[in-house]
Each structure stands twice: as C-alpha cells, then as structure tokens.
Short mmCIF file of N, CA and C in Angstrom, two decimals:
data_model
loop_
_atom_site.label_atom_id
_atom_site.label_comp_id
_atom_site.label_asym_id
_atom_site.label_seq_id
_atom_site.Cartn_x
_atom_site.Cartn_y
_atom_site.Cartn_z
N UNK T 27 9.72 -64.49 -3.89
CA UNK T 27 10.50 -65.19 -2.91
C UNK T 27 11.84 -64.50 -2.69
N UNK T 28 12.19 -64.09 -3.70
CA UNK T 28 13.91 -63.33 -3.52
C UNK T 28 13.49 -62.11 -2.51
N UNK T 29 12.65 -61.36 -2.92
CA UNK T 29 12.45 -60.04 -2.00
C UNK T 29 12.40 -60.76 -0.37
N UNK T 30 11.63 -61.72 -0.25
CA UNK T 30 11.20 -61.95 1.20
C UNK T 30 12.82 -62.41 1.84
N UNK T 31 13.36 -63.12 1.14
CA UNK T 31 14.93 -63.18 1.25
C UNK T 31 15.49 -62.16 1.79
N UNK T 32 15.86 -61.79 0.69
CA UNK T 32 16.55 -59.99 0.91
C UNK T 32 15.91 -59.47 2.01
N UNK T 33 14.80 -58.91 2.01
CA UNK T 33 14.37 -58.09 3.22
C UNK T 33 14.52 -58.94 4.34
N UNK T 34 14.69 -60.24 4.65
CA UNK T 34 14.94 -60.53 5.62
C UNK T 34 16.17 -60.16 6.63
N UNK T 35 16.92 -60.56 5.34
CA UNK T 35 18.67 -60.72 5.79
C UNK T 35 18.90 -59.41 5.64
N UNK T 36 18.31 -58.41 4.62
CA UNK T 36 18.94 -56.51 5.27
C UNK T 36 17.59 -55.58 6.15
N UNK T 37 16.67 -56.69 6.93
CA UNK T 37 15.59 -55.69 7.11
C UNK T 37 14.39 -54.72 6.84
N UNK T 38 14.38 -55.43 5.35
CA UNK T 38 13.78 -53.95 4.45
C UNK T 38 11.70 -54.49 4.90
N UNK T 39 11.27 -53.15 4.86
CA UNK T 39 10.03 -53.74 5.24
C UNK T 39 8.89 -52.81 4.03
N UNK T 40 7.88 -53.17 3.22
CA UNK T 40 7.31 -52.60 2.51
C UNK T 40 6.15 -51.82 3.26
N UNK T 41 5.93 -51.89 4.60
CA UNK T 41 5.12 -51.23 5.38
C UNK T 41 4.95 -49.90 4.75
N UNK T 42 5.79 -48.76 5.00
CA UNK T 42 5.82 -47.58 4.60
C UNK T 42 5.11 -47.07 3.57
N UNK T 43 5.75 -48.22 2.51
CA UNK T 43 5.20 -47.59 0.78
C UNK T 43 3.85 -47.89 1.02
N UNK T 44 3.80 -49.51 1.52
CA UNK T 44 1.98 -49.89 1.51
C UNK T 44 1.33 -48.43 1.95
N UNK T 45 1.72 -48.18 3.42
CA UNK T 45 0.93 -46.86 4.23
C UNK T 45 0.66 -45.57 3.33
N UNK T 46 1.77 -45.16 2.30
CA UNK T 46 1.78 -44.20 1.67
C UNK T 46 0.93 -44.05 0.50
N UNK T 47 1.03 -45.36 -0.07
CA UNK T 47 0.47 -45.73 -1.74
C UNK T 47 -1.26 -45.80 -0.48
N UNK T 48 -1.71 -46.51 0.04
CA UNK T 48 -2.67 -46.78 0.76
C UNK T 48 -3.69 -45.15 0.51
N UNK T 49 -2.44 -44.07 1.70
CA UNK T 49 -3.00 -42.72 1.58
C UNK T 49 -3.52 -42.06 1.12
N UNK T 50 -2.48 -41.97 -0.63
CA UNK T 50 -2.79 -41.67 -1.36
C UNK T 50 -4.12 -41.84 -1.92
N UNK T 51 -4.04 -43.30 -2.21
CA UNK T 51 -5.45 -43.99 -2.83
C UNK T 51 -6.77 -43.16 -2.24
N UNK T 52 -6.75 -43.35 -0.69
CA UNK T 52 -7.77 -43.00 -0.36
C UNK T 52 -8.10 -41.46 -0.20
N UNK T 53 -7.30 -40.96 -0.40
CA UNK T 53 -7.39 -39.15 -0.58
C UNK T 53 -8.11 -39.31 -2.29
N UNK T 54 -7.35 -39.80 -2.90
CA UNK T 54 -7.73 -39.72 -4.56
C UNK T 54 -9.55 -40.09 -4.38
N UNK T 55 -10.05 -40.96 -3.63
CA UNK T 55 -10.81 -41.33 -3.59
C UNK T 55 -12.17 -40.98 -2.99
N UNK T 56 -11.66 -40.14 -1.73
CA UNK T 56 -12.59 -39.19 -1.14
C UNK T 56 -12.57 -37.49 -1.63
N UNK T 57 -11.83 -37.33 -2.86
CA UNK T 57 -11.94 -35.99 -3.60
C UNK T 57 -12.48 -36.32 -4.60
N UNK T 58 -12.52 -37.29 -5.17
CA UNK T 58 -13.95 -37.62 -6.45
C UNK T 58 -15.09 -38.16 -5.75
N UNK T 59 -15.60 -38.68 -4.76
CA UNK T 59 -16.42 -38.59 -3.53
C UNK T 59 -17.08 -36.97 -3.89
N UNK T 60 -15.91 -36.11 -2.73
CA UNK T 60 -16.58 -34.86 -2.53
C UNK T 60 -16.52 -33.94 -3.50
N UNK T 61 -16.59 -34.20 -4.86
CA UNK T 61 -16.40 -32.97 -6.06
C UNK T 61 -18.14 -34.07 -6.34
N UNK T 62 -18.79 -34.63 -6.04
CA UNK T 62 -20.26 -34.59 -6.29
C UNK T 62 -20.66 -34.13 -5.32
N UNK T 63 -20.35 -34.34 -4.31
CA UNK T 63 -21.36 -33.48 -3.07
C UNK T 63 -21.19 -31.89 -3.12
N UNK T 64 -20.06 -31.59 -3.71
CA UNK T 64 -20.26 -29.85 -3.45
C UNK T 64 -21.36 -29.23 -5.00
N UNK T 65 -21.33 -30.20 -5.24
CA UNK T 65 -22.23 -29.89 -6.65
C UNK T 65 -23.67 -29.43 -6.03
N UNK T 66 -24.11 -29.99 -5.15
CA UNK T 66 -25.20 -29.44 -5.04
C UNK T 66 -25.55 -28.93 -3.29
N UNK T 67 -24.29 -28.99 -3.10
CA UNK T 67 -24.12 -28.18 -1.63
C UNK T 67 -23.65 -27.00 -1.49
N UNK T 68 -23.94 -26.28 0.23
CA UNK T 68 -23.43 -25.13 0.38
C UNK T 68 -22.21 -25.82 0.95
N UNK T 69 -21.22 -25.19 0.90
CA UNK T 69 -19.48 -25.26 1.44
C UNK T 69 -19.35 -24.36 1.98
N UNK T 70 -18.44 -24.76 3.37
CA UNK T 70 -17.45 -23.18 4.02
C UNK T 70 -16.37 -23.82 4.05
N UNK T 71 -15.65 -22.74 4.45
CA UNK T 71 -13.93 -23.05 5.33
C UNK T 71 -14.34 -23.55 6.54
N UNK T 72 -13.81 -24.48 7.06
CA UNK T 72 -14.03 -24.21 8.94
C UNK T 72 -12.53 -24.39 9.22
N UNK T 73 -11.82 -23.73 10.77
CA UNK T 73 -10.74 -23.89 10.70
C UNK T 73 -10.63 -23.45 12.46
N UNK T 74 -9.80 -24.04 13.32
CA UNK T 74 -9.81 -23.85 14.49
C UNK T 74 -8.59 -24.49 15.28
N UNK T 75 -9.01 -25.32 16.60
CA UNK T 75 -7.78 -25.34 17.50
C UNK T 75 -8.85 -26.58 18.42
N UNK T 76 -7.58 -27.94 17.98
CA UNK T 76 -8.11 -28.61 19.10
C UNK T 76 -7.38 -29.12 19.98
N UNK T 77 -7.32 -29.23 21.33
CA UNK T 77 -6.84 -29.78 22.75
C UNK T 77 -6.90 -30.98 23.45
N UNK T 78 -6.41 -32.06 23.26
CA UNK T 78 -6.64 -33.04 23.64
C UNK T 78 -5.96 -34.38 24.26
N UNK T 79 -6.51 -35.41 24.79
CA UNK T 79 -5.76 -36.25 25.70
C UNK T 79 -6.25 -37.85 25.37
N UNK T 80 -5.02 -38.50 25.38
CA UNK T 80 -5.03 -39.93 25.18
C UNK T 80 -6.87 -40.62 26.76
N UNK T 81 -6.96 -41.21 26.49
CA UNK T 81 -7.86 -41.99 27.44
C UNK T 81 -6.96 -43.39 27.75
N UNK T 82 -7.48 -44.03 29.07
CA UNK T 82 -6.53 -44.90 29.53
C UNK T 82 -7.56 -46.23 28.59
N UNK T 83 -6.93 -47.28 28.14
CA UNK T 83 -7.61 -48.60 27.80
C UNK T 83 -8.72 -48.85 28.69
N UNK T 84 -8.94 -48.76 29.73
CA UNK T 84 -10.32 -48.93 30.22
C UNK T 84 -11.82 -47.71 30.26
N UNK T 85 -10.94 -47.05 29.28
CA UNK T 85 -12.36 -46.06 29.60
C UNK T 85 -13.24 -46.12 27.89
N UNK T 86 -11.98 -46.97 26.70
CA UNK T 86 -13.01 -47.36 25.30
C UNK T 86 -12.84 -48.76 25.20
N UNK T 87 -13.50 -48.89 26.10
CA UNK T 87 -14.12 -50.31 25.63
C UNK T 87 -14.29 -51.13 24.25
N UNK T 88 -14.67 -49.48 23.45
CA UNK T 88 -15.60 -50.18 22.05
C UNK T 88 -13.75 -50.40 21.12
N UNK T 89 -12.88 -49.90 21.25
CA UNK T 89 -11.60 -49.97 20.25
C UNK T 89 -11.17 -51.10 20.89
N UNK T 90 -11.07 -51.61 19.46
CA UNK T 90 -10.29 -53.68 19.51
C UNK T 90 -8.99 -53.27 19.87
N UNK T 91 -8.26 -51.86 20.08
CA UNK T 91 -6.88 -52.08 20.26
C UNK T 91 -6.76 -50.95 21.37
N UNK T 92 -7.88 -51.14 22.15
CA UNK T 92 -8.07 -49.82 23.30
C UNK T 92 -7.39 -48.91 23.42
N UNK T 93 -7.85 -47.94 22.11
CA UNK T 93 -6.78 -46.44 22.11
C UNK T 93 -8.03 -45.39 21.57
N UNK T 94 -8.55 -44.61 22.45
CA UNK T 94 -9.40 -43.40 22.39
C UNK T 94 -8.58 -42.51 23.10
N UNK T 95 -8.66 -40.80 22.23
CA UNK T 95 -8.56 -39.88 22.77
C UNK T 95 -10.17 -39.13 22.79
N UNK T 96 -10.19 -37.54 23.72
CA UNK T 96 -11.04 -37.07 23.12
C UNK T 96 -10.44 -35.77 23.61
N UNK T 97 -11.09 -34.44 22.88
CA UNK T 97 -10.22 -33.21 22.50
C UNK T 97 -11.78 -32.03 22.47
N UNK T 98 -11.46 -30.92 23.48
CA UNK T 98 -11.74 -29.72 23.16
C UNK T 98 -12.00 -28.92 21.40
N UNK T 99 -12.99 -28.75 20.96
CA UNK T 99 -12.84 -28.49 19.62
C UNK T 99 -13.12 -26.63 19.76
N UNK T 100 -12.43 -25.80 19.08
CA UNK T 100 -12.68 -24.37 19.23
C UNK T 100 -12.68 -23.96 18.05
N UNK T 101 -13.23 -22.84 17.73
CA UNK T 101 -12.98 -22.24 16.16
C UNK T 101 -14.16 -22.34 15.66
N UNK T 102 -14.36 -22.45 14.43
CA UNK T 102 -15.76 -22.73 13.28
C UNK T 102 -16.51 -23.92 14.10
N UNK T 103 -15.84 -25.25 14.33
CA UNK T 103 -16.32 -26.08 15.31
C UNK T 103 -16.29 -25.86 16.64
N UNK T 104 -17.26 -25.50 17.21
CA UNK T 104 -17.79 -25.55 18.58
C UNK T 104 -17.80 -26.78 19.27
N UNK T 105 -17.34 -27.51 20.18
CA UNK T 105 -17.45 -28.90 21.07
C UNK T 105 -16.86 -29.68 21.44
N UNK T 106 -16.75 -30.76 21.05
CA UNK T 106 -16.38 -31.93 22.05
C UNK T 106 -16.02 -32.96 21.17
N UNK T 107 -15.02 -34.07 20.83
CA UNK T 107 -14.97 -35.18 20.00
C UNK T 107 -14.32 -36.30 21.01
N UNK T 108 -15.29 -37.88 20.01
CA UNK T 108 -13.82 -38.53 20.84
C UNK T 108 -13.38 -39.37 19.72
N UNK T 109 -12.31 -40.12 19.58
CA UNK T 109 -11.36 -40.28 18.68
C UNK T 109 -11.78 -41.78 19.02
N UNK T 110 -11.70 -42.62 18.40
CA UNK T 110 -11.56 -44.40 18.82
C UNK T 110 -10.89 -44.99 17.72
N UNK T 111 -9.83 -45.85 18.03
CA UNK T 111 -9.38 -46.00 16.57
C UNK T 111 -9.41 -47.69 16.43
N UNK T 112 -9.64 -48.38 15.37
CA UNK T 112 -10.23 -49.25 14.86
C UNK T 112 -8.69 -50.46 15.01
N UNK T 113 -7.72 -49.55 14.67
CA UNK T 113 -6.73 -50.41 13.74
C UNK T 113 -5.03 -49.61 14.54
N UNK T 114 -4.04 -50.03 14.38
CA UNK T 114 -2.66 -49.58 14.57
C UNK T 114 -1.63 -50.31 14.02
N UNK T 115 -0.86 -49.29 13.18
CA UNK T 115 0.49 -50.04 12.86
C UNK T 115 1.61 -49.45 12.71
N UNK T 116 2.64 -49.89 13.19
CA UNK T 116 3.92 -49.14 13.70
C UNK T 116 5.04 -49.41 12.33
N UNK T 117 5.89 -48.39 12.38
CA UNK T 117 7.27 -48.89 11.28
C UNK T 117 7.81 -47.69 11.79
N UNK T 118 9.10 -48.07 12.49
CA UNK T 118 10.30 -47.76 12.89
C UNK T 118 9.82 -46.29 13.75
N UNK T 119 9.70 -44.87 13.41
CA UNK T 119 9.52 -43.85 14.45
C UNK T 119 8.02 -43.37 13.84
N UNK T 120 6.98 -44.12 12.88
CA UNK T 120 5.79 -43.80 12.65
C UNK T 120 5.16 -44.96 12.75
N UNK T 121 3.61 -44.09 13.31
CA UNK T 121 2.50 -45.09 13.63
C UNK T 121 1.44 -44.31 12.89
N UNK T 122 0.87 -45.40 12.50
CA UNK T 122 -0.51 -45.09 11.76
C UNK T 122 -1.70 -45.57 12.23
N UNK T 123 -2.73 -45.11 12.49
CA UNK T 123 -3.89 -45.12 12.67
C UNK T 123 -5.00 -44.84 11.90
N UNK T 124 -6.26 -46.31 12.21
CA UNK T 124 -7.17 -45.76 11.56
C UNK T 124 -8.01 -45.69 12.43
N UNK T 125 -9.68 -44.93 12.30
CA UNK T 125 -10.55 -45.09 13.01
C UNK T 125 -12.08 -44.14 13.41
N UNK T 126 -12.87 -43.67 14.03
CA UNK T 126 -13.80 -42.99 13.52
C UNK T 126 -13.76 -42.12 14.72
N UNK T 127 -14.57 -40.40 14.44
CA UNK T 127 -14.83 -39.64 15.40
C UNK T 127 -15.89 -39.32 15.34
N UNK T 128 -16.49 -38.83 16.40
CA UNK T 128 -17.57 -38.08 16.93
C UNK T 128 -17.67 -37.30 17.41
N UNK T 129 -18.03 -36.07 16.82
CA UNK T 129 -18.03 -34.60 17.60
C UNK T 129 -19.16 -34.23 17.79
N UNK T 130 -19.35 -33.84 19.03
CA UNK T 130 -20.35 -33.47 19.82
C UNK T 130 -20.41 -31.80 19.85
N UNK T 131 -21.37 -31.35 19.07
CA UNK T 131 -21.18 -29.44 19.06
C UNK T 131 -21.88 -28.56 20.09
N UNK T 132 -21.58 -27.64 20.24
CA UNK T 132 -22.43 -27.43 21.56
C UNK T 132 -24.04 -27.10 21.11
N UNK T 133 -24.11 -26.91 19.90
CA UNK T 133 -25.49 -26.75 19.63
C UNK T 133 -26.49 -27.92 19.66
N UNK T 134 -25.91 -28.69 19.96
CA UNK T 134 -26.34 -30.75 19.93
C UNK T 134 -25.90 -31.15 18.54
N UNK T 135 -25.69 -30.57 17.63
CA UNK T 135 -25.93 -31.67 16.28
C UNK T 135 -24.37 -32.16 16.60
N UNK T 136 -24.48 -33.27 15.37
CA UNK T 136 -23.45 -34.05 15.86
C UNK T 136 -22.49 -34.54 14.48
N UNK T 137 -21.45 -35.16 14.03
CA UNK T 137 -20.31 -34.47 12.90
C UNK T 137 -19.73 -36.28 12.98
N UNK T 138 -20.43 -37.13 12.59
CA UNK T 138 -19.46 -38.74 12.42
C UNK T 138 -18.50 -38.57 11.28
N UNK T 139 -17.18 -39.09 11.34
CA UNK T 139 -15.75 -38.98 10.91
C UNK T 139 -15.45 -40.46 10.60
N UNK T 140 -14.77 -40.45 9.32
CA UNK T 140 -13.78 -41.93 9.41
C UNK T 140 -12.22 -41.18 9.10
N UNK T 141 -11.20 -41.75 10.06
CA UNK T 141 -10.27 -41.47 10.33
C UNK T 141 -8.85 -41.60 9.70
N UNK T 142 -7.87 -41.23 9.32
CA UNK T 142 -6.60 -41.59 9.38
C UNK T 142 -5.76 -41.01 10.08
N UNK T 143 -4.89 -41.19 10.83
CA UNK T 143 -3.90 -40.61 11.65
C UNK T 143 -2.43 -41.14 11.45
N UNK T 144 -1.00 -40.40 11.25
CA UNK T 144 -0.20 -41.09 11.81
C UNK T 144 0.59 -39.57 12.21
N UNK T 145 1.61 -40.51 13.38
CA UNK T 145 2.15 -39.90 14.49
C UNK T 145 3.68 -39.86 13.90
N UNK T 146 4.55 -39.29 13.58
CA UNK T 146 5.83 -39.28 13.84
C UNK T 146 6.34 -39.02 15.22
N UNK T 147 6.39 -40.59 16.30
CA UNK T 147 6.75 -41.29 17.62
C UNK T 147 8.07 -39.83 17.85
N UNK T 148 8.96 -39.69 17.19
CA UNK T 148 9.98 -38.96 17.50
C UNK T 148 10.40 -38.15 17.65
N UNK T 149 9.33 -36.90 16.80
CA UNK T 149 9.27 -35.38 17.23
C UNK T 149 7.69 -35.22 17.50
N UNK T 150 7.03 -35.98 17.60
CA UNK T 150 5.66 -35.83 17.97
C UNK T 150 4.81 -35.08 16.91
N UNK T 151 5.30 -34.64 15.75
CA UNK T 151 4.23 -34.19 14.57
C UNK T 151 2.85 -35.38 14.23
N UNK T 152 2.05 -34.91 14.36
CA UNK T 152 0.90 -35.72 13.72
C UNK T 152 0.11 -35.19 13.04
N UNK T 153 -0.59 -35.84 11.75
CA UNK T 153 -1.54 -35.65 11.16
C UNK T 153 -2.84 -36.70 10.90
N UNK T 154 -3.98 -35.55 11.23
CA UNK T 154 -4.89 -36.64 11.44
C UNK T 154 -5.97 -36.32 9.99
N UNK T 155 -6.54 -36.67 9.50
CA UNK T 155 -7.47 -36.52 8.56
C UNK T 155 -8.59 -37.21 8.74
N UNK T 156 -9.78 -36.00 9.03
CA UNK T 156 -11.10 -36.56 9.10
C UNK T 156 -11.77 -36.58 7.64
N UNK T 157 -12.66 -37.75 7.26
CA UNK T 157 -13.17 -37.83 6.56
C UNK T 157 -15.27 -37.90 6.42
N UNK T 158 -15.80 -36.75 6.26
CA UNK T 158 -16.94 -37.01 7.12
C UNK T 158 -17.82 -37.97 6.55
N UNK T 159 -18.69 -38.69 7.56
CA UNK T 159 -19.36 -39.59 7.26
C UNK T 159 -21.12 -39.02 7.33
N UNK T 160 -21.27 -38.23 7.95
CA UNK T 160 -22.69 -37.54 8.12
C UNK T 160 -22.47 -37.47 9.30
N UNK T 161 -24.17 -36.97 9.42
CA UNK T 161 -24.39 -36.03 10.81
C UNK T 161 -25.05 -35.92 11.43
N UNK T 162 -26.19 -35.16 12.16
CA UNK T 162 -27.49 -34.84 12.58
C UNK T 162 -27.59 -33.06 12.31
N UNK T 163 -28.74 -33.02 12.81
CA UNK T 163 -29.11 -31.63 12.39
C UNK T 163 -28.28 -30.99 11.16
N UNK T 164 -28.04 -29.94 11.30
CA UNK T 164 -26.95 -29.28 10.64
C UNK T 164 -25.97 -30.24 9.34
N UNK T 165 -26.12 -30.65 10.04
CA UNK T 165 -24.86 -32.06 9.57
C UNK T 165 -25.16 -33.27 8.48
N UNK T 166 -26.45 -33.33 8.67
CA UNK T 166 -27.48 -34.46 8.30
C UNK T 166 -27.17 -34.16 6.45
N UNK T 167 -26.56 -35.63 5.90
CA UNK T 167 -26.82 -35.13 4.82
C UNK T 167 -25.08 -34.94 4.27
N UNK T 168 -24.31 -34.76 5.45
CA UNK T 168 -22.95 -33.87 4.55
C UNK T 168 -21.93 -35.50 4.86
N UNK T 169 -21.32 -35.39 3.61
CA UNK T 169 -20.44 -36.55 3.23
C UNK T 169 -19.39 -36.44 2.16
N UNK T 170 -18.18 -36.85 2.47
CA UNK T 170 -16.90 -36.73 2.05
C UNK T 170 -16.09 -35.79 1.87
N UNK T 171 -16.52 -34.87 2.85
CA UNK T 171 -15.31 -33.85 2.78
C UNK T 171 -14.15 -33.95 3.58
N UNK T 172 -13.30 -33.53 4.17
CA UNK T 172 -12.17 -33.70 4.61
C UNK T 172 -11.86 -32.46 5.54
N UNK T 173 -11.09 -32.62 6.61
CA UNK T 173 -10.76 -31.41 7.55
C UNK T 173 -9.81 -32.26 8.19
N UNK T 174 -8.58 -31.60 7.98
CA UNK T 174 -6.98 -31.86 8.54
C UNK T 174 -6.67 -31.46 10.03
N UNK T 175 -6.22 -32.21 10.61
CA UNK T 175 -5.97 -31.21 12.43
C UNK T 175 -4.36 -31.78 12.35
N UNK T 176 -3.48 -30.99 11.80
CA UNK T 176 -1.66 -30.91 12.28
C UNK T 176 -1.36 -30.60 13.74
N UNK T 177 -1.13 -31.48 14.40
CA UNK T 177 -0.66 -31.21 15.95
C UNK T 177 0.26 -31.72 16.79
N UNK T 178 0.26 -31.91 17.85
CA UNK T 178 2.22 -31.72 18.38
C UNK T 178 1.54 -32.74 19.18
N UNK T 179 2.25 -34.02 19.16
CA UNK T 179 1.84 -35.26 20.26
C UNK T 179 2.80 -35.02 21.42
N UNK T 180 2.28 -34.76 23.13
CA UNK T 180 3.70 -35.08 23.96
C UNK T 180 3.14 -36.45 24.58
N UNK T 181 3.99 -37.52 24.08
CA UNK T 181 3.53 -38.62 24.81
C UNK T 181 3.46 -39.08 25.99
N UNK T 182 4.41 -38.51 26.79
CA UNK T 182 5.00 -38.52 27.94
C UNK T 182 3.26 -38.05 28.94
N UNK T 183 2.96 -36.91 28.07
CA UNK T 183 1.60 -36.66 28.91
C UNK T 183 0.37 -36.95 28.60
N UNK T 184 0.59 -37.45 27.22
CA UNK T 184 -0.74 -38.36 26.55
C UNK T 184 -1.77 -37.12 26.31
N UNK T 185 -0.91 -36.26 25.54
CA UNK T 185 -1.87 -35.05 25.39
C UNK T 185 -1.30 -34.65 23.65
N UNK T 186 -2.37 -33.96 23.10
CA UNK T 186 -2.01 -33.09 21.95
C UNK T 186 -2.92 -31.76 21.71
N UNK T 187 -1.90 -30.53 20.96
CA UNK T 187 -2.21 -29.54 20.49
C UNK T 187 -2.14 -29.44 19.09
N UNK T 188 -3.82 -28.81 18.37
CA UNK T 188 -2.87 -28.93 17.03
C UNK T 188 -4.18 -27.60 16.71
N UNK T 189 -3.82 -27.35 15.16
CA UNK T 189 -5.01 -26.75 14.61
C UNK T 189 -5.51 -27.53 13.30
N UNK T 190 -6.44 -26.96 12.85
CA UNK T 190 -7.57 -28.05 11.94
C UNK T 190 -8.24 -27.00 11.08
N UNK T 191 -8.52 -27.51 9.44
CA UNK T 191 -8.62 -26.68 8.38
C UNK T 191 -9.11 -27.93 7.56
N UNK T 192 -10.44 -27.50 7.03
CA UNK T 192 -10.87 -28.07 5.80
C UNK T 192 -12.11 -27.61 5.10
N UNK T 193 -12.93 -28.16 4.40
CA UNK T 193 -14.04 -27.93 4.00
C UNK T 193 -15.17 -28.68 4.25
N UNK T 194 -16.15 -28.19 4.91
CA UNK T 194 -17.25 -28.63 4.97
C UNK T 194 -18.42 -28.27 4.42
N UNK T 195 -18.82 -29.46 3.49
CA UNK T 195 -20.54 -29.21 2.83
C UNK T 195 -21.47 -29.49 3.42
N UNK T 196 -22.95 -28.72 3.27
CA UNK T 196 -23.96 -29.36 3.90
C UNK T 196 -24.82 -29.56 2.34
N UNK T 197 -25.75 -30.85 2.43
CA UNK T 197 -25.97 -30.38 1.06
C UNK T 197 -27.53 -29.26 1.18
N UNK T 198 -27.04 -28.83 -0.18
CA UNK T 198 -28.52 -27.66 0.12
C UNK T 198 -30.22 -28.53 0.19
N UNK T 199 -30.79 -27.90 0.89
CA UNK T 199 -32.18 -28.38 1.09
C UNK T 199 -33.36 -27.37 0.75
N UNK T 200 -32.86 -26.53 -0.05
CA UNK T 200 -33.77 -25.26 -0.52
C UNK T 200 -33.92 -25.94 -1.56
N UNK T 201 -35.28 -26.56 -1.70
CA UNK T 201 -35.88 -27.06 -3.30
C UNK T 201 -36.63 -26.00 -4.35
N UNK T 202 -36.04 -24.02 -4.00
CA UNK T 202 -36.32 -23.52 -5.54
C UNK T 202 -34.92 -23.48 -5.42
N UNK T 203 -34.82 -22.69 -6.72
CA UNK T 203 -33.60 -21.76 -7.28
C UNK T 203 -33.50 -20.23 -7.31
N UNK T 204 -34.48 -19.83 -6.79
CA UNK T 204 -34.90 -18.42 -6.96
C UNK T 204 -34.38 -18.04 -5.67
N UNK T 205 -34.01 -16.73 -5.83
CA UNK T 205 -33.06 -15.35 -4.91
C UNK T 205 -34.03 -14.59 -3.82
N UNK T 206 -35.29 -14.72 -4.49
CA UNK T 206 -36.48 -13.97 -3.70
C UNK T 206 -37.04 -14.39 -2.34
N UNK T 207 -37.68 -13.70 -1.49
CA UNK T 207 -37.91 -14.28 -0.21
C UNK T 207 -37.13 -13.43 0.62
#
C-alpha cells in the first residue's frame, strides 16, 4: 500500500522493470528451449535487410489492437512477412509489443514467429525479436531459435529500415549417421 502511495504522489510506475525483468525471463527461456533443438539439428547464420510499413487498422482485422506491419525480407531470408501484434504497452518514450509473424519465402515454405518488439517513440530505434514457432517445408520442424531485426522507425511515414541476424535450426531428418552416399 505505501508504494501505491508514493508512486502516486511522485509518479513512479513499475512498468519498465516489469517489461525488462519480463524480457529477460523470456530470452532465458527460449535459449534453454533452443540448446535442445540444436542438439539434433542443422544450424546456420541467416542475416539480412528488412523494409517495411505500418498497415492502416482496417487492413488487420485479425489484431485486437489493429496494428500490422508487413516488410520486404532480403538476405539469407528471401520474401515477404507480416507482423500482427497481439498486445501494446506504452511508458513514457517506449512501447512494447507483442505478437506473431509470418514470412512468406519466395520458395513457398513458410517461417511462423512469436514476437517481441519495443520502439524507442523518440529516436525511433527498435528492436524486434523473432522467436520461431515452426514452419512448412524447409521450416517444418524448426523451433526456438531467435533472429533479431535492429531498425530505425520514421513514424511520421509509418515505415522502417533495419537489418536482422540470428540462428536458425532445421532439425535434421537424415535417420543414418554415416558420411557415405
């Protein structure tokens, strides 16, 4: 009761730490996740450049807080994504986001994501962290790895540039062990 006091009468809000301690948790949580999946997967680097633009509230329907982007993907990833985010919460010049992606490759297979994002509103730095959920083709099979996209929000044009770096496993589907062939 004293804290809710205090923070009233000087403002103080635990938002931040929650968002941070939150982060944390769930990074801690999707790297003991993906230290079993690379156990019996192949891994690469993938690393590239993506381009992209806010969508107006009427074009995602499916987000309870109608905020989809979707973005040019170049580099190791070939295609197309769109961003939908589930959840939003603001504290003072940062917003956080959660929510899922879908990247569309040009080869057809396809790359489902669960999301975190937040924006620093004031110089436009953002970081988004995909967390993969599986896939199709190619994809089918790969879970909890992580791939970062750091990029420059201009809000004014409802656009962002950034680049993107992480690791992706597929797990292996070669049932020998042998070199031959």
């Amino acid at each position: 009761m004293r804290f809710q006091q205090y923070s009233a009468q000087h403002n103080v809000s635990l938002l931040p730490a929650f968002a941070a301690v939150s982060l944390i948790a769930a990074v801690m949580v999707l790297t003991i996740m993906s230290s079993d999946v690379r156990a019996d997967s192949e891994c690469e680097v993938v690393a590239g450049v993506m381009t992209g633009q806010l969508l107006p509230p009427s074009a995602c329907p499916i987000s309870p807080v109608g905020i989809c982007s979707i973005a040019v993907v170049t580099g190791d990833l070939e295609g197309d994504y769109e961003f939908t985010v589930d959840s939003s919460t603001a504290t003072g010049n940062m917003t956080f986001f959660t929510g899922g992606t879908v990247f569309e490759l040009e080869d057809g297979d396809i790359l489902f994501t669960t999301d975190l994002v937040q924006i620093n509103t004031g110089n436009g730095d953002a970081v988004h962290s995909f967390t993969i959920l599986g896939g199709t083709g190619e994809f089918e099979g790969a879970m909890g790895q992580q791939i970062i996209l750091s990029a420059i929000v201009d809000s004014d044009a409802g656009t962002f540039d950034g680049t993107y770096d992480g690791v992706l496993c597929i797990p292996d589907d070669d049932d020998d062990d042998d070199d031959d062939d």
